[in-house]
CSV table of C-alpha atoms (C1' of nucleotides) in Angstrom, one decimal:
chain,number,residue,atom,x,y,z
A,1363,MET,CA,316.0,78.6,-6.6
A,1364,ARG,CA,314.8,75.2,-5.8
A,1365,LYS,CA,317.3,72.7,-4.5
A,1366,PRO,CA,318.1,69.9,-6.9
A,1367,CYS,CA,316.3,66.7,-6.0
A,1368,CYS,CA,319.4,65.0,-4.8
A,1369,GLU,CA,323.1,65.5,-4.3
A,1370,LYS,CA,324.2,64.9,-7.8
A,1371,LYS,CA,327.8,64.0,-7.0
A,1372,LYS,CA,326.8,61.4,-4.4
A,1373,THR,CA,324.3,59.4,-6.3
A,1374,ASN,CA,324.6,56.5,-8.7
A,1375,LYS,CA,323.1,56.8,-12.1
A,1376,GLY,CA,322.3,54.5,-14.9
A,1377,ALA,CA,321.2,50.8,-14.7
A,1378,TRP,CA,320.3,49.4,-11.3
A,1379,SER,CA,322.3,46.6,-9.9
A,1380,LYS,CA,320.8,43.5,-8.4
A,1381,GLN,CA,321.9,44.5,-5.0
A,1382,GLU,CA,320.3,47.9,-5.3
A,1383,ASP,CA,317.1,46.3,-6.5
A,1384,GLU,CA,317.1,44.0,-3.5
A,1385,LYS,CA,317.7,46.8,-1.1
A,1386,LEU,CA,314.9,48.9,-2.5
A,1387,THR,CA,312.5,46.0,-2.7
A,1388,GLU,CA,313.2,45.0,0.9
A,1389,PHE,CA,312.9,48.5,2.2
A,1390,VAL,CA,309.6,49.3,0.4
A,1391,GLU,CA,308.1,45.9,1.4
A,1392,LYS,CA,309.0,46.6,4.9
A,1393,ASN,CA,308.1,50.3,5.1
A,1394,GLY,CA,305.7,50.9,2.3
A,1395,GLU,CA,305.9,53.3,-0.5
A,1396,GLY,CA,306.3,57.0,0.0
A,1397,SER,CA,308.9,59.3,1.5
A,1398,TRP,CA,310.9,58.8,-1.5
A,1399,ARG,CA,313.2,61.6,-0.8
A,1400,SER,CA,314.4,60.2,2.5
A,1401,LEU,CA,314.2,56.6,1.3
A,1402,PRO,CA,317.7,56.3,-0.3
A,1403,LEU,CA,319.4,57.2,2.9
A,1404,ALA,CA,317.2,55.0,5.0
A,1405,ALA,CA,317.6,52.1,2.6
A,1406,GLY,CA,321.3,52.6,2.2
A,1407,LEU,CA,321.1,53.4,-1.5
A,1408,LEU,CA,323.2,55.9,-3.3
A,1409,ARG,CA,320.4,56.9,-5.5
A,1410,CYS,CA,318.1,59.9,-5.9
A,1411,GLY,CA,314.7,59.4,-4.4
A,1412,LYS,CA,313.1,60.0,-7.7
A,1413,SER,CA,315.1,57.3,-9.3
A,1414,CYS,CA,314.1,54.9,-6.5
A,1415,ARG,CA,310.5,55.7,-7.0
A,1416,LEU,CA,310.8,55.2,-10.7
A,1417,ARG,CA,312.6,51.9,-10.3
A,1418,TRP,CA,310.0,50.6,-7.9
A,1419,VAL,CA,307.0,51.8,-9.9
A,1420,ASN,CA,308.2,50.7,-13.3
A,1421,TYR,CA,310.1,47.5,-12.5
A,1422,LEU,CA,310.1,46.2,-9.0
A,1423,ARG,CA,306.5,46.6,-7.8
A,1424,PRO,CA,304.7,43.3,-7.4
A,1425,ASN,CA,301.9,42.4,-9.8
A,1426,LEU,CA,303.5,44.1,-12.8
A,1427,LYS,CA,302.7,42.4,-16.0
A,1428,ARG,CA,305.7,42.2,-18.2
A,1429,GLY,CA,306.1,41.3,-21.8
A,1430,ASN,CA,304.0,41.9,-24.9
A,1431,PHE,CA,300.7,43.7,-24.8
A,1432,GLY,CA,297.7,41.7,-25.9
A,1433,GLU,CA,295.4,42.8,-28.7
A,1434,ASP,CA,292.8,43.9,-26.3
A,1435,GLU,CA,295.3,46.0,-24.4
A,1436,GLU,CA,296.5,47.6,-27.6
A,1437,ASP,CA,292.9,48.3,-28.6
A,1438,LEU,CA,292.2,49.9,-25.2
A,1439,ILE,CA,295.3,52.0,-25.3
A,1440,ILE,CA,294.3,53.4,-28.7
A,1441,LYS,CA,290.8,54.2,-27.6
A,1442,LEU,CA,291.9,55.7,-24.4
A,1443,HIS,CA,294.6,57.8,-26.2
A,1444,ALA,CA,291.9,59.1,-28.5
A,1445,LEU,CA,290.0,60.3,-25.5
A,1446,LEU,CA,292.7,61.3,-23.1
A,1447,GLY,CA,295.7,62.2,-25.2
A,1448,ASN,CA,299.2,61.6,-23.7
A,1449,ARG,CA,297.9,61.1,-20.2
A,1450,TRP,CA,299.9,58.0,-19.8
A,1451,SER,CA,299.3,57.5,-16.1
A,1452,LEU,CA,295.5,57.6,-16.6
A,1453,ILE,CA,295.7,55.2,-19.5
A,1454,ALA,CA,298.0,52.9,-17.5
A,1455,GLY,CA,295.5,53.1,-14.7
A,1456,ARG,CA,293.0,51.3,-16.9
A,1457,LEU,CA,295.5,48.5,-17.7
A,1458,PRO,CA,296.2,46.4,-14.7
A,1459,GLY,CA,299.8,45.6,-14.2
A,1460,ARG,CA,301.0,48.1,-16.7
A,1461,THR,CA,302.9,51.2,-16.0
A,1462,ASP,CA,302.7,54.6,-17.5
A,1463,ASN,CA,306.2,54.3,-18.8
A,1464,GLU,CA,305.5,51.0,-20.4
A,1465,VAL,CA,302.4,52.3,-22.0
A,1466,LYS,CA,304.2,55.4,-23.2
A,1467,ASN,CA,307.0,53.3,-24.7
A,1468,TYR,CA,304.6,50.9,-26.3
A,1469,TRP,CA,302.7,53.7,-27.9
A,1470,ASN,CA,305.7,55.4,-29.2
A,1471,THR,CA,307.4,52.3,-30.6
A,1472,HIS,CA,304.4,50.3,-31.8
A,1473,LEU,CA,301.1,51.8,-31.7
A,1474,ARG,CA,302.0,55.2,-33.2
A,1475,ARG,CA,303.5,53.5,-36.2
A,1476,LYS,CA,300.6,51.1,-36.5
A,1477,LEU,CA,298.2,54.0,-36.7
A,1478,ILE,CA,300.3,55.8,-39.2
A,1479,GLN,CA,300.4,52.7,-41.4
A,1480,MET,CA,296.6,52.6,-41.1
A,1481,GLY,CA,296.5,56.2,-42.3
A,1482,VAL,CA,295.4,57.5,-39.0
A,1483,ASP,CA,297.1,60.5,-37.4
A,1484,PRO,CA,298.2,59.3,-34.0
A,1485,ASN,CA,298.1,62.8,-32.7
A,1486,ASN,CA,294.5,63.4,-33.2
A,1487,HIS,CA,293.2,60.0,-34.3
A,1488,ARG,CA,291.8,61.5,-37.5
A,1489,ILE,CA,292.0,59.6,-40.7
A,1490,GLY,CA,294.2,60.9,-43.4
A,1491,HIS,CA,296.0,63.7,-41.6
A,1492,THR,CA,299.4,62.2,-41.2
A,1493,GLN,CA,301.5,65.3,-41.4
A,1494,ASN,CA,303.4,66.5,-38.4
A,1495,ILE,CA,303.9,63.0,-37.4
A,1496,GLY,CA,306.9,63.7,-35.4
A,1497,LEU,CA,306.3,63.7,-31.7
A,1498,SER,CA,306.9,67.4,-31.4
A,1499,LYS,CA,306.3,68.9,-28.0
A,1500,SER,CA,303.9,71.3,-29.7
A,1501,SER,CA,301.8,68.6,-31.0
A,1502,PHE,CA,300.1,68.4,-27.7
A,1503,GLY,CA,301.0,71.6,-26.1
A,1504,SER,CA,301.4,71.8,-22.4
A,1505,ARG,CA,300.7,69.0,-19.9
A,1506,LYS,CA,297.2,70.4,-19.5
A,1507,ALA,CA,294.9,70.5,-22.4
A,1508,ASN,CA,297.4,68.4,-24.2
A,1509,HIS,CA,294.8,66.8,-26.4
A,1510,PRO,CA,292.9,68.3,-29.3
A,1511,CYS,CA,289.6,67.5,-27.6
A,1512,LYS,CA,290.7,69.2,-24.5
A,1513,ALA,CA,292.2,72.1,-26.3
A,1514,ALA,CA,289.0,72.6,-28.2
A,1515,ASN,CA,286.8,72.2,-25.3
A,1516,SER,CA,288.9,73.8,-22.7
A,1517,GLN,CA,286.6,76.4,-21.6
A,1518,GLY,CA,285.8,76.7,-17.9
A,1519,ASP,CA,286.8,73.8,-15.8
A,1520,ASN,CA,286.7,71.2,-18.4
A,1521,ASP,CA,290.3,70.8,-17.6
A,1522,SER,CA,290.1,70.1,-14.0
A,1523,ASP,CA,289.2,66.7,-15.2
A,1524,ASP,CA,290.7,63.4,-14.7
A,1525,HIS,CA,291.9,62.0,-11.6
A,1526,GLN,CA,288.8,61.4,-9.5
A,1527,LYS,CA,286.1,62.6,-11.9
A,1528,PRO,CA,284.3,60.0,-13.8
A,1529,PHE,CA,284.9,60.2,-17.5
A,1530,THR,CA,281.5,59.1,-18.4
A,1531,ASP,CA,280.3,62.6,-18.6
A,1532,SER,CA,282.8,63.7,-21.2
A,1533,ALA,CA,282.2,60.6,-23.2
A,1534,SER,CA,278.5,60.8,-23.0
A,1535,GLY,CA,277.7,64.4,-23.5
A,1536,PRO,CA,275.8,65.8,-26.4
A,1537,GLU,CA,278.8,65.1,-28.7
A,1538,SER,CA,279.4,62.0,-26.9
A,1539,ASN,CA,280.8,59.0,-28.7
A,1540,THR,CA,281.8,60.4,-31.9
A,1541,SER,CA,284.0,62.6,-29.8
A,1542,CYS,CA,286.2,65.2,-31.2
A,1543,SER,CA,288.3,62.8,-33.0
A,1544,GLY,CA,285.7,61.7,-35.5
A,1545,LEU,CA,286.2,58.2,-34.3
A,1546,PRO,CA,283.3,55.9,-34.4
A,1547,ASP,CA,281.4,54.9,-31.2
A,1548,LEU,CA,284.1,54.1,-28.7
A,1549,ASN,CA,281.5,52.9,-26.2
A,1550,LEU,CA,283.9,52.8,-23.3
A,1551,ASP,CA,283.0,52.8,-19.7
A,1552,LEU,CA,285.6,55.3,-18.6
A,1553,THR,CA,284.7,55.7,-15.0
A,1554,ILE,CA,288.2,56.2,-13.6
A,1555,GLY,CA,289.0,54.6,-10.4
A,1556,LEU,CA,291.7,55.8,-8.1
A,1557,PRO,CA,295.0,54.4,-9.3
A,1558,SER,CA,296.1,51.6,-6.9
B,1333,DA,C1',332.7,37.8,-38.8
B,1334,DA,C1',332.3,42.6,-38.7
B,1335,DA,C1',330.0,46.9,-39.5
B,1336,DC,C1',326.1,49.3,-39.6
B,1337,DG,C1',321.5,51.0,-38.7
B,1338,DG,C1',317.1,50.7,-36.6
B,1339,DC,C1',314.5,49.6,-32.6
B,1340,DT,C1',313.4,49.0,-27.8
B,1341,DC,C1',313.0,50.2,-23.2
B,1342,DA,C1',315.0,51.5,-18.7
B,1343,DA,C1',316.3,55.6,-16.8
B,1344,DC,C1',316.9,60.6,-16.5
B,1345,DC,C1',315.3,65.4,-16.7
B,1346,DG,C1',312.5,69.3,-16.0
B,1347,DC,C1',308.2,71.0,-14.9
B,1348,DA,C1',303.7,71.5,-12.4
B,1349,DG,C1',300.6,70.8,-8.6
B,1350,DG,C1',299.6,70.2,-4.0
B,1351,DA,C1',301.0,69.9,0.8
B,1352,DA,C1',303.4,71.6,4.6
B,1353,DC,C1',305.3,75.3,6.9
C,407,DA,C1',299.7,84.9,1.5
C,408,DG,C1',304.0,83.5,0.2
C,409,DT,C1',307.7,80.1,0.1
C,410,DT,C1',309.7,75.7,0.2
C,411,DC,C1',309.5,70.8,-0.2
C,412,DC,C1',307.9,66.5,-2.1
C,413,DT,C1',305.8,63.8,-5.4
C,414,DG,C1',304.1,62.5,-9.8
C,415,DC,C1',303.9,63.2,-14.7
C,416,DG,C1',305.3,63.4,-19.6
C,417,DG,C1',309.1,64.1,-22.8
C,418,DT,C1',313.5,62.7,-24.0
C,419,DT,C1',317.8,60.2,-24.1
C,420,DG,C1',321.1,56.6,-24.8
C,421,DA,C1',322.9,51.8,-24.1
C,422,DG,C1',322.2,47.6,-25.6
C,423,DC,C1',319.9,44.3,-28.6
C,424,DC,C1',318.8,42.4,-33.1
C,425,DG,C1',318.4,42.1,-37.9
C,426,DT,C1',320.5,43.2,-42.3
C,427,DT,C1',324.2,43.9,-45.5
DNA sequence: AAACGGCTCAACCGCAGGAAC
DNA sequence: AGTTCCTGCGGTTGAGCCGTT
């Protein structure tokens, strides 16, 4: 059995206080990101390392854009989701100043509904198939091959995909721009850079 | 003004992958 | 080669906010 990520009884949970934010910010600015597991102790925080990382990444990190998504951002998210499925970190990587959590929330609260209203199935981006709208776990399957395109194409190493590999190939193959989704030409330059 | 219901979003949970040993 | 540890990811939850009745 793997150890729990932190001593449950000794850590705070729930909303972060201002003091905790300050401690975390100060520590990370001084020592850099990483070593999340040992960070809480070193920074004097009664938090799980995971929780610290999340707080930093989603809220405290500098250069975070907060507030409403612009139309261009919405558009990009929809297009990227059609290609990548629920790979929020990859999608967020294309949106400067946005976090995966933010993108995921925005998708689930706004964009999914918007697509449904337009008669587009948010799961596979096909027009007209709006059944199984609920975000069931099965709708995308496991973390890997969690998109209809991937599932359909997942022979060989098609799945080793993402992180460093440019996307241009998957978007420009023989079936290129019409992609699996039946969407019209997305015409995206999806060369993925390393997330900063 | 109070009660209610829906919505939003920060935070948590569990899992998987890779690194380190 | 096998095991353990750490990190990152996606799914889910729940407190709080806001609009409606």
